[in-house]
Amino acid sequence: MSEFDFDLDSIINTIKSKNYKTIGLQFPEGFKRKAVNIAKELENKTGASIIISGNPCFGACDIDTALAGKVEIMFHFGHSKMGKFNNVVFIEARSNADVLLCIKTALPLLKTRKLGLITTVQHIHKLGEVTKLLRENGFEAIPGKGDRRVSYPGQVLGCNFTAAHVDCEEYLYIGSGFFHPLGVAIATGKKVIAADPYMNTAEVVSHEKFLRKRSGYIAKAMNGKIFGIIVSTKSGQNRIELANRLAGIAKKHAKQVHLIMMDLVTPDQLLAFKVDAYVNTACPRITIDDAERFHVPILTPQEFEIVIGERKWDDLKMDEILENDVHE
Amino acid sequence: MSEFDFDLDSIINTIKSKNYKTIGLQFPEGFKRKAVNIAKELENKTGASIIISGNPCFGACDIDTALAGKVEIMFHFGHSKMGKFNNVVFIEARSNADVLLCIKTALPLLKTRKLGLITTVQHIHKLGEVTKLLRENGFEAIPGKGDRRVSYPGQVLGCNFTAAHVDCEEYLYIGSGFFHPLGVAIATGKKVIAADPYMNTAEVVSHEKFLRKRSGYIAKAMNGKIFGIIVSTKSGQNRIELANRLAGIAKKHAKQVHLIMMDLVTPDQLLAFKVDAYVNTACPRITIDDAERFHVPILTPQEFEIVIGERKWDDLKMDEILENDVHE
């Protein structure tokens, strides 16, 4: 049994019951190594023709619409549903990791009775047992509802922390990595305790170092004259209206701005353009995670508003993509 | 005056005369550094809203259809026309390089009176003076017509040598690099003299080392059990019919094959799949130029036919994409 399991039987049933003959499969990078074996099993058991997507994929916002347009049905693995597609089925990945141990580690760090409970989709099925354990220890855990970009109460994405809009004074995050809890800390201004089920650790997330680093990029971009505003054509990342609004404001402030539209946003691909800084309206994680790999500063929309004098430093917000932000 | 010039006045006239308000610009990698300045000039002189394509671009086969779908008109720089698009205008790049010097260098290497004359689009406007110089030296130079993938007599692409289908015993190629003359040598089986206008050199192209290297990849792939057949969704590279035909033949020979569909084909992106070799039906240059960067052998369709026993070693042909090969 691997750490993640997919429900292939239900896929086979869907294909057989609808008699689909042409099937697309899309996997995010972490699951691509399973692609050939899954394709072989589905082909053997259904007789359908299968095409695997070879394109990079980093989220449910990143549907291979070209492949989906060439097959009767496409199965997208590893993410919960986002967006409206006629023939895309989302096959979520559920982690088998035990989450209760790290919650026990987190207990001494929890200071208030009412907690906002947040996690990523691969642990979402464990929230019931987590809530029970917390209740036994005197805590009330509340998973917030979130907007239409997320599928489950308590689910956060790298670009969406709306499930953290609950009445509480601190948050408990279950999952690996610091991006999501950091995002919640900045988006809400409240204390976040991150519990990692893989390392069985728990700690309070600090966002001061992060904000210092971002302030450095903002300050450096202040000297810029030419800005490239990046717009992604990916299914769940296209914020062209936001880009146009930023371009309009920037021109009033006598900045030279250019809209650059692309699919995958990479530091390599943006080396070629002669600009002083980029503003990224595509995936907000790129702005943060890849910041050091760009040859010029790359800013969030909110950071760019500070640069051009339309927002105060104290009003710096986390960049999120909300349910009505995406151009479809 | 830079080495390459674009006719911006004609672009401005087109925009003004049709009163276009939304404009897309697409540049191949070598010209992307000019993008911001060209966008600024067009914006200043026409008042239109301009969006630059940030996607990688390596040929006229590689139209940014997503961007073209979002603007009234898109100007694609650096290549001659390929394919049918309602709102894409091709702005060719013409090199100012003097070509006569390298032709003079080539004269002693020419052994027959009747020559096939071939070049790439950036020198195509020089074929008149080249023909004249050759005639003065007793040679008859014939630029062949080529199929619909090329725009001019004598024009060759990395994937199309149909302009070399002329009645002659040897070829004179004008341009830099060895890919195109090598392609013509292998596609025609005849002697090719390559004259380089940048280096002012001329030499006879030898394809023996190249064929030895390809034989090595074919031999290595003979042991493979699982093959990934790559299909590109790029506008001028989609050979899905060929891929399906190869998959059908391979299955008869009890090989496990999987179709992998993608936009940009890169060694990095194909690391993830567990296959023993790839067969590339996308851009033929990738198979040759990037061969050493793939973790497993990557074969042309003709090489794969040798591997599965459907073609003899002696019948190895250069992979070309012809006018009717592309699925639109």
XYZ file of C-alpha atoms in Angstrom:
656
model
C 0.000 0.000 0.000
C 1.557 3.271 -1.063
C 1.181 6.491 0.875
C -1.442 7.724 -1.567
C -4.151 5.628 -3.135
C -6.427 6.350 -6.062
C -9.781 4.689 -6.529
C -9.172 3.052 -9.920
C -12.227 0.780 -9.622
C -14.558 3.744 -9.722
C -12.742 5.073 -12.817
C -13.107 1.688 -14.533
C -16.813 1.607 -13.642
C -17.326 5.101 -15.052
C -15.589 4.198 -18.320
C -17.510 0.926 -18.714
C -20.910 2.267 -17.743
C -20.684 5.152 -20.217
C -18.828 3.073 -22.787
C -16.126 5.735 -23.218
C -13.597 4.909 -25.947
C -11.127 7.813 -25.666
C -9.745 8.722 -22.258
C -7.340 11.398 -21.091
C -5.268 11.151 -17.903
C -3.625 14.132 -16.200
C -1.287 13.865 -13.224
C 0.472 16.551 -11.178
C 4.261 16.294 -11.098
C 4.380 14.211 -7.914
C 2.187 11.492 -9.389
C 3.519 11.327 -12.968
C 5.598 8.252 -12.163
C 2.348 6.335 -11.629
C 0.959 7.377 -15.034
C 2.169 4.521 -17.228
C 1.030 1.792 -14.827
C -2.387 3.370 -14.299
C -2.809 3.848 -18.073
C -1.919 0.209 -18.654
C -4.385 -1.052 -16.036
C -7.219 1.123 -17.357
C -6.490 0.090 -20.935
C -6.377 -3.620 -20.049
C -9.626 -3.497 -18.083
C -11.687 -1.253 -20.377
C -10.183 -1.530 -23.861
C -10.376 2.276 -24.227
C -7.696 4.357 -26.000
C -5.758 6.345 -23.458
C -3.726 9.522 -23.833
C -1.555 10.757 -20.955
C -0.945 14.485 -20.526
C 2.785 15.248 -20.662
C 2.403 18.879 -19.655
C 3.542 20.218 -16.276
C 0.676 20.332 -13.764
C 0.710 22.013 -10.375
C -2.910 22.180 -9.248
C -6.622 21.907 -9.937
C -6.247 25.387 -11.474
C -4.116 23.810 -14.173
C -6.424 21.617 -16.271
C -5.042 20.344 -19.594
C -7.913 21.760 -21.629
C -6.194 20.843 -24.924
C -6.197 17.157 -23.999
C -9.700 17.362 -22.480
C -10.853 18.757 -25.831
C -9.537 15.708 -27.703
C -11.005 12.895 -25.562
C -14.488 11.919 -24.357
C -13.504 12.129 -20.713
C -10.383 13.191 -18.826
C -9.457 12.084 -15.317
C -7.437 14.668 -13.385
C -5.571 13.069 -10.474
C -4.483 14.438 -7.137
C -6.678 17.507 -6.647
C -10.227 18.314 -5.622
C -12.609 19.883 -8.105
C -12.163 23.449 -9.324
C -13.920 25.210 -12.191
C -16.584 24.089 -14.627
C -15.684 21.420 -17.169
C -18.064 19.171 -19.062
C -15.791 16.156 -19.254
C -13.193 16.389 -16.486
C -13.432 14.089 -13.447
C -11.280 14.956 -10.423
C -9.726 11.971 -8.657
C -8.548 13.165 -5.270
C -5.477 11.831 -3.493
C -5.987 10.874 0.126
C -2.963 10.429 2.354
C -2.795 7.425 4.661
C -0.592 9.334 7.097
C -1.684 9.236 10.755
C -2.500 12.805 11.810
C -3.323 12.268 15.493
C 0.296 12.075 16.664
C 1.196 15.569 15.463
C -2.058 16.927 16.904
C -0.997 15.564 20.303
C 2.349 17.310 19.821
C 0.460 20.527 19.040
C -1.806 20.462 22.132
C 0.581 22.354 24.496
C 0.873 25.167 21.911
C -2.896 25.826 21.751
C -3.865 28.740 23.987
C -7.539 29.440 23.186
C -10.568 27.148 23.328
C -12.011 27.960 19.885
C -9.750 26.951 16.996
C -9.998 27.453 13.257
C -9.144 24.061 11.756
C -7.445 24.040 8.339
C -5.717 21.481 6.126
C -5.052 20.504 2.512
C -7.232 18.084 0.568
C -5.062 15.019 1.168
C -5.802 15.069 4.917
C -9.391 16.361 4.715
C -10.879 12.927 5.470
C -9.087 12.966 8.845
C -10.775 16.101 10.205
C -13.443 14.020 11.983
C -10.988 12.164 14.179
C -8.965 15.356 14.712
C -12.066 17.227 15.907
C -12.882 14.355 18.267
C -9.386 14.311 19.793
C -9.445 18.088 20.235
C -12.892 17.970 21.854
C -11.635 15.372 24.331
C -8.916 17.864 25.242
C -11.295 20.786 25.728
C -10.964 22.493 22.346
C -13.686 23.358 19.863
C -12.323 22.961 16.323
C -14.155 24.799 13.534
C -13.417 24.099 9.875
C -14.619 27.163 7.937
C -16.683 26.814 4.789
C -14.513 28.573 2.216
C -15.616 29.826 -1.211
C -16.329 27.844 -4.398
C -12.623 27.321 -5.226
C -12.387 24.773 -2.429
C -14.419 21.569 -2.072
C -14.484 20.914 1.680
C -14.868 22.830 4.952
C -11.415 23.512 6.376
C -9.654 23.060 3.003
C -7.059 25.677 2.066
C -5.143 26.093 -1.201
C -1.895 27.940 -1.810
C -4.043 30.708 -3.337
C -7.157 30.548 -1.196
C -7.544 30.837 2.569
C -11.274 31.574 2.637
C -11.871 28.482 4.798
C -10.015 30.371 7.531
C -12.787 32.973 7.767
C -14.104 31.674 11.063
C -14.719 33.238 14.453
C -11.634 32.175 16.414
C -8.435 33.555 17.842
C -5.962 31.010 16.594
C -5.642 28.349 13.899
C -4.484 24.778 13.804
C -3.097 23.727 10.394
C -2.543 20.048 9.542
C -0.130 19.351 6.712
C 3.447 19.626 5.533
C 5.270 22.755 4.449
C 4.980 26.326 5.625
C 3.289 27.993 2.695
C -0.322 27.339 3.648
C -0.069 28.182 7.379
C 2.028 31.249 6.513
C -0.682 32.322 4.091
C -3.356 31.951 6.755
C -1.254 33.856 9.299
C -0.813 36.776 6.896
C -4.343 36.646 5.477
C -5.946 36.655 8.950
C -3.323 38.371 11.091
C -3.827 35.641 13.701
C -1.618 33.012 15.323
C -1.277 29.728 13.393
C 0.038 26.456 14.806
C 1.294 24.122 12.077
C 1.140 20.372 12.806
C 3.056 18.183 10.370
C 1.775 14.567 10.142
C 4.870 13.369 8.269
C 7.429 14.735 10.728
C 5.117 14.539 13.772
C 6.122 18.069 14.713
C 4.134 21.158 15.653
C 5.156 24.802 15.853
C 3.884 28.346 15.825
C 4.283 29.914 12.393
C 6.254 33.113 12.284
C 5.764 35.458 9.345
C 8.147 38.256 10.291
C 11.123 36.997 8.298
C 8.852 36.431 5.325
C 7.451 39.970 5.436
C 10.966 41.423 5.766
C 11.988 39.592 2.608
C 8.932 40.796 0.695
C 9.596 44.361 1.850
C 13.010 44.073 0.225
C 11.473 43.202 -3.134
C 8.950 46.037 -2.848
C 11.692 48.539 -2.047
C 13.810 47.353 -4.981
C 10.878 47.615 -7.404
C 10.242 51.222 -6.322
C 13.102 52.283 -8.616
C 11.620 50.449 -11.602
C 10.354 52.227 -14.697
C 9.160 49.297 -16.825
C 6.891 46.584 -15.399
C 5.698 43.336 -16.960
C 2.265 42.241 -15.714
C 1.967 38.482 -16.069
C -1.371 36.910 -16.943
C -1.770 33.140 -17.066
C -4.063 31.350 -19.515
C -4.354 28.354 -17.171
C -7.962 27.361 -16.458
C -8.028 28.538 -12.848
C -5.389 31.280 -12.896
C -6.533 33.789 -15.523
C -6.954 37.157 -13.798
C -6.983 39.367 -16.890
C -9.452 41.834 -15.341
C -7.090 42.371 -12.392
C -4.137 42.778 -14.779
C -6.003 45.367 -16.838
C -7.000 47.256 -13.690
C -3.372 47.303 -12.447
C -2.148 48.445 -15.868
C -4.670 51.276 -15.869
C -3.650 52.502 -12.418
C 0.061 52.178 -13.223
C -0.281 54.337 -16.331
C -1.872 57.094 -14.240
C 1.297 56.978 -12.155
C 3.414 57.317 -15.327
C 4.785 53.772 -15.184
C 5.485 51.853 -18.398
C 3.595 48.557 -18.163
C 3.255 45.619 -20.531
C 0.856 42.695 -20.305
C 2.602 39.349 -20.821
C 0.304 36.372 -21.318
C 1.555 32.836 -20.932
C 0.706 29.327 -19.836
C 3.445 28.140 -17.444
C 5.253 30.995 -15.670
C 8.951 30.236 -15.121
C 11.979 32.391 -14.259
C 13.782 31.064 -17.360
C 11.021 32.106 -19.699
C 10.878 35.613 -18.250
C 14.637 36.238 -18.528
C 14.167 37.421 -22.084
C 12.033 40.491 -21.443
C 13.665 43.805 -20.666
C 11.633 44.942 -17.668
C 12.637 46.218 -14.240
C 10.123 44.105 -12.311
C 7.242 41.714 -12.838
C 3.775 41.735 -11.315
C 2.325 38.234 -11.164
C -1.433 37.734 -11.471
C -1.009 33.983 -12.131
C -0.462 31.443 -9.303
C 0.433 33.421 -6.136
C 2.803 30.677 -4.990
C 5.167 31.420 -7.893
C 5.649 34.963 -6.612
C 6.669 33.689 -3.201
C 8.261 30.257 -3.742
C 10.316 31.151 -6.831
C 11.114 34.773 -5.931
C 14.871 34.251 -5.713
C 15.047 32.546 -9.104
C 13.805 35.580 -11.065
C 16.372 38.028 -12.439
C 14.263 41.018 -11.321
C 11.766 41.441 -8.453
C 8.435 39.700 -8.955
C 5.579 41.217 -6.972
C 2.059 40.299 -5.953
C -0.716 42.652 -7.156
C -0.990 44.102 -3.642
C 2.776 44.706 -3.459
C 2.646 46.463 -6.831
C -0.099 48.745 -5.505
C 2.296 49.743 -2.725
C 5.034 50.412 -5.296
C 2.856 52.771 -7.329
C 1.468 54.477 -4.230
C -2.066 53.084 -4.336
C -1.788 51.071 -1.104
C -0.103 51.698 2.249
C 2.658 49.404 3.511
C 0.520 48.569 6.531
C -2.265 47.309 4.270
C -0.104 44.609 2.652
C -2.307 41.554 2.114
C -1.639 37.991 1.013
C -2.445 37.482 -2.659
C -5.411 35.126 -3.003
C -7.455 33.991 -5.986
C -11.114 34.009 -4.994
C -14.121 32.360 -6.628
C -15.077 35.331 -8.792
C -11.553 36.442 -9.717
C -10.963 34.034 -12.568
C -11.801 34.835 -16.167
C -13.369 31.718 -17.721
C 20.744 49.203 -37.968
C 20.500 45.831 -36.288
C 21.214 42.588 -38.080
C 17.484 41.885 -38.406
C 14.825 44.428 -39.207
C 11.065 44.221 -38.914
C 8.687 46.355 -40.934
C 6.873 48.096 -38.065
C 5.363 50.750 -40.342
C 3.309 48.158 -42.155
C 2.082 46.778 -38.808
C 1.070 50.271 -37.682
C -0.758 50.814 -40.973
C -2.626 47.526 -40.601
C -3.710 48.391 -37.047
C -4.810 51.904 -37.967
C -6.593 51.010 -41.189
C -8.645 48.278 -39.517
C -8.982 50.218 -36.260
C -7.865 47.237 -34.176
C -8.026 47.864 -30.432
C -6.569 44.617 -29.000
C -3.289 43.315 -30.387
C -1.197 40.247 -29.608
C 2.547 40.015 -30.276
C 4.470 36.733 -30.429
C 8.255 36.485 -30.744
C 10.537 33.457 -31.023
C 13.162 33.171 -28.293
C 15.853 35.019 -30.252
C 13.686 38.111 -30.685
C 12.007 38.303 -27.264
C 14.448 40.994 -26.117
C 12.906 43.309 -28.719
C 9.353 42.688 -27.473
C 8.977 45.475 -24.918
C 10.340 48.176 -27.215
C 8.207 47.077 -30.154
C 5.110 46.894 -27.924
C 5.802 50.408 -26.653
C 6.220 51.839 -30.147
C 3.049 50.178 -31.437
C 1.090 51.317 -28.398
C 2.324 54.898 -28.690
C 1.567 55.119 -32.399
C -1.793 53.339 -32.477
C -3.287 53.599 -28.967
C -4.232 49.900 -29.101
C -4.013 47.574 -26.084
C -1.139 45.173 -26.537
C -0.502 41.757 -24.998
C 2.880 40.054 -25.462
C 3.078 36.253 -25.551
C 5.378 35.002 -22.807
C 5.328 31.384 -23.985
C 8.372 29.703 -25.538
C 8.269 29.847 -29.347
C 10.514 27.975 -31.756
C 8.873 28.248 -35.157
C 5.922 29.091 -37.370
C 4.560 25.693 -36.253
C 4.255 27.123 -32.763
C 1.484 29.739 -32.860
C 0.181 30.998 -29.518
C -3.438 30.142 -30.302
C -4.546 30.985 -26.746
C -3.351 34.569 -27.142
C -4.644 34.788 -30.747
C -8.053 33.771 -29.378
C -8.099 36.708 -26.962
C -7.128 39.561 -29.316
C -8.455 40.958 -32.589
C -5.165 40.377 -34.387
C -1.856 38.775 -33.485
C 1.478 39.532 -35.149
C 3.872 36.572 -35.153
C 7.467 37.715 -35.682
C 10.445 35.994 -37.269
C 8.890 33.252 -39.385
C 7.144 32.888 -42.709
C 3.521 31.817 -42.834
C 2.432 28.318 -41.892
C -1.085 27.007 -41.323
C -4.496 28.628 -41.519
C -5.363 31.289 -38.979
C -8.020 33.967 -39.276
C -6.225 36.636 -37.297
C -2.486 35.879 -37.334
C -0.110 37.984 -39.438
C 3.403 36.651 -39.998
C 6.155 39.280 -39.876
C 9.243 37.723 -41.413
C 12.776 38.500 -40.296
C 15.213 39.315 -43.065
C 18.925 39.193 -42.368
C 21.163 41.994 -43.628
C 24.143 39.640 -43.792
C 26.101 39.669 -47.062
C 25.812 36.211 -48.605
C 28.045 36.621 -51.680
C 31.344 36.226 -49.830
C 30.565 32.726 -48.564
C 29.264 31.750 -52.015
C 32.643 32.742 -53.468
C 34.274 30.565 -50.810
C 32.002 27.701 -51.849
C 32.745 27.909 -55.612
C 35.783 25.565 -55.600
C 33.724 22.888 -53.810
C 30.991 22.796 -56.476
C 31.559 19.918 -58.914
C 28.420 19.789 -61.075
C 26.810 22.467 -63.247
C 23.248 22.075 -61.996
C 22.786 22.938 -58.324
C 19.794 22.709 -55.986
C 19.745 26.015 -54.109
C 18.387 26.007 -50.553
C 18.291 28.414 -47.631
C 16.237 29.507 -44.621
C 13.692 32.329 -44.750
C 16.006 35.025 -43.378
C 18.243 34.854 -46.473
C 15.524 34.084 -49.021
C 15.558 37.648 -50.428
C 19.211 37.151 -51.396
C 18.625 34.202 -53.743
C 18.436 36.520 -56.774
C 21.960 37.878 -56.369
C 23.253 34.420 -55.461
C 21.780 32.931 -58.651
C 23.366 35.726 -60.680
C 26.823 35.201 -59.158
C 26.586 31.454 -59.720
C 25.477 31.933 -63.349
C 28.482 34.189 -63.945
C 30.613 31.304 -62.732
C 28.983 28.733 -64.999
C 26.487 27.193 -62.558
C 22.746 26.858 -62.911
C 21.118 27.271 -59.484
C 17.598 25.885 -59.010
C 15.509 26.693 -55.958
C 12.852 23.961 -55.712
C 9.225 24.791 -55.049
C 8.545 22.899 -51.814
C 5.127 22.016 -50.370
C 2.611 24.258 -48.586
C 4.550 24.299 -45.303
C 7.111 26.627 -46.873
C 6.462 30.054 -48.391
C 9.262 30.479 -50.955
C 11.118 28.449 -53.588
C 14.370 27.218 -52.070
C 13.154 27.602 -48.470
C 13.835 24.712 -46.111
C 12.684 24.219 -42.513
C 14.159 21.975 -39.853
C 11.234 19.640 -40.535
C 10.707 20.091 -44.254
C 13.157 19.644 -47.138
C 10.594 19.455 -49.942
C 12.219 22.474 -51.646
C 15.187 20.159 -52.303
C 13.137 17.964 -54.624
C 14.869 19.253 -57.767
C 16.705 17.586 -60.620
C 20.357 18.078 -59.616
C 23.350 16.170 -58.363
C 24.441 18.408 -55.556
C 23.062 21.149 -53.309
C 24.265 24.521 -52.158
C 22.852 25.573 -48.778
C 23.120 29.172 -47.544
C 22.769 29.702 -43.820
C 24.259 28.982 -40.419
C 24.263 25.705 -38.550
C 24.409 22.149 -39.770
C 20.906 20.924 -39.135
C 19.272 22.022 -42.383
C 22.040 20.914 -44.782
C 22.376 17.641 -42.870
C 18.652 17.121 -43.268
C 18.861 17.707 -47.006
C 21.857 15.356 -47.326
C 19.990 12.563 -45.559
C 16.608 13.280 -47.156
C 18.070 13.297 -50.685
C 21.155 11.100 -50.325
C 23.116 13.696 -52.310
C 26.127 15.886 -51.619
C 25.408 19.187 -49.867
C 27.786 22.165 -49.652
C 26.952 24.458 -46.722
C 27.920 28.140 -47.111
C 27.726 30.186 -43.901
C 27.212 33.953 -44.448
C 28.089 34.806 -40.840
C 31.396 32.926 -40.741
C 32.110 33.279 -44.487
C 32.952 29.588 -44.612
C 31.891 26.757 -46.903
C 32.211 23.005 -46.512
C 30.834 19.682 -47.646
C 28.362 18.286 -45.131
C 29.168 14.847 -43.839
C 26.374 12.770 -42.372
C 28.262 9.617 -41.457
C 28.979 10.541 -37.857
C 25.374 11.605 -37.450
C 24.028 8.305 -38.773
C 26.403 6.343 -36.517
C 25.044 8.194 -33.503
C 21.442 7.556 -34.511
C 22.215 3.871 -35.016
C 23.373 3.766 -31.416
C 20.011 5.059 -30.182
C 18.123 2.597 -32.393
C 20.203 -0.314 -31.092
C 19.652 0.736 -27.485
C 15.883 1.048 -27.965
C 15.735 -2.487 -29.405
C 15.835 -3.811 -25.811
C 12.926 -1.597 -24.736
C 9.558 -2.996 -23.647
C 7.629 0.201 -22.873
C 7.528 3.120 -25.330
C 6.051 6.590 -24.944
C 4.803 8.071 -28.212
C 4.893 11.859 -27.958
C 2.228 13.947 -29.702
C 2.400 17.728 -29.666
C -0.663 19.972 -29.541
C 1.272 22.833 -31.170
C -0.492 24.279 -34.213
C 1.918 22.917 -36.812
C 3.280 19.832 -35.039
C 0.245 17.683 -34.218
C 0.739 14.290 -35.906
C -1.854 12.309 -33.941
C -2.715 10.127 -36.962
C 0.934 9.073 -37.286
C 1.126 8.409 -33.534
C -1.992 6.236 -33.643
C -0.635 4.323 -36.637
C 2.690 3.677 -34.863
C 0.865 2.584 -31.692
C -1.237 0.140 -33.710
C 1.789 -1.428 -35.402
C 3.735 -1.572 -32.132
C 0.946 -3.468 -30.375
C 0.996 -6.089 -33.144
C 4.666 -6.553 -32.266
C 3.724 -6.984 -28.578
C 5.264 -3.710 -27.454
C 3.660 -1.716 -24.640
C 3.033 1.800 -25.957
C 1.481 4.899 -24.405
C 0.460 8.108 -26.126
C 1.729 11.201 -24.298
C 0.240 14.505 -25.439
C 1.873 17.796 -24.585
C 2.592 21.320 -25.747
C 6.330 21.945 -25.312
C 8.452 18.763 -25.405
C 11.431 18.957 -23.030
C 13.780 16.347 -21.539
C 12.929 17.602 -18.029
C 9.231 17.117 -18.501
C 9.703 13.567 -19.821
C 11.928 12.441 -16.940
C 8.848 11.570 -14.919
C 7.460 8.787 -17.092
C 8.646 5.231 -16.628
C 9.290 4.200 -20.233
C 12.294 2.585 -21.922
C 12.296 4.919 -24.931
C 10.321 7.720 -26.542
C 9.096 8.101 -30.106
C 8.730 11.752 -31.045
C 6.056 12.795 -33.542
C 6.389 16.492 -32.542
C 9.173 18.746 -33.919
C 11.806 16.466 -35.566
C 14.602 18.775 -34.434
C 13.976 17.888 -30.783
C 14.741 14.242 -31.528
C 18.090 15.167 -33.039
C 19.244 18.345 -31.291
C 18.250 17.364 -27.745
C 18.940 13.609 -28.018
C 21.677 13.560 -25.396
C 19.574 15.444 -22.853
C 16.883 12.749 -22.605
C 17.268 10.047 -19.944
C 16.235 7.325 -22.429
C 16.599 7.078 -26.227
C 14.225 9.302 -28.194
C 13.537 8.079 -31.727
C 12.051 9.429 -34.931
C 8.972 7.569 -36.256
C 11.163 5.947 -38.952
C 13.717 4.810 -36.382
C 10.931 3.308 -34.271
C 9.740 1.363 -37.322
C 13.219 -0.146 -37.533
C 13.086 -1.026 -33.825
C 9.803 -2.926 -34.162
C 10.865 -4.600 -37.382
C 8.635 -2.725 -39.819
C 11.471 -0.981 -41.688
C 14.934 -2.046 -42.815
C 18.053 -0.260 -41.507
C 18.925 0.703 -45.076
C 15.595 2.479 -45.469
C 16.264 4.950 -42.637
C 14.838 8.315 -43.686
C 14.988 11.797 -42.227
C 11.838 12.652 -40.283
C 9.931 15.418 -42.058
C 6.547 17.014 -41.419
C 4.807 17.466 -44.776
C 1.860 19.622 -45.733
C -0.808 16.964 -45.139
C 0.728 15.423 -42.010
C -0.620 17.890 -39.486
C -3.928 17.434 -37.689
C -5.678 20.812 -37.538
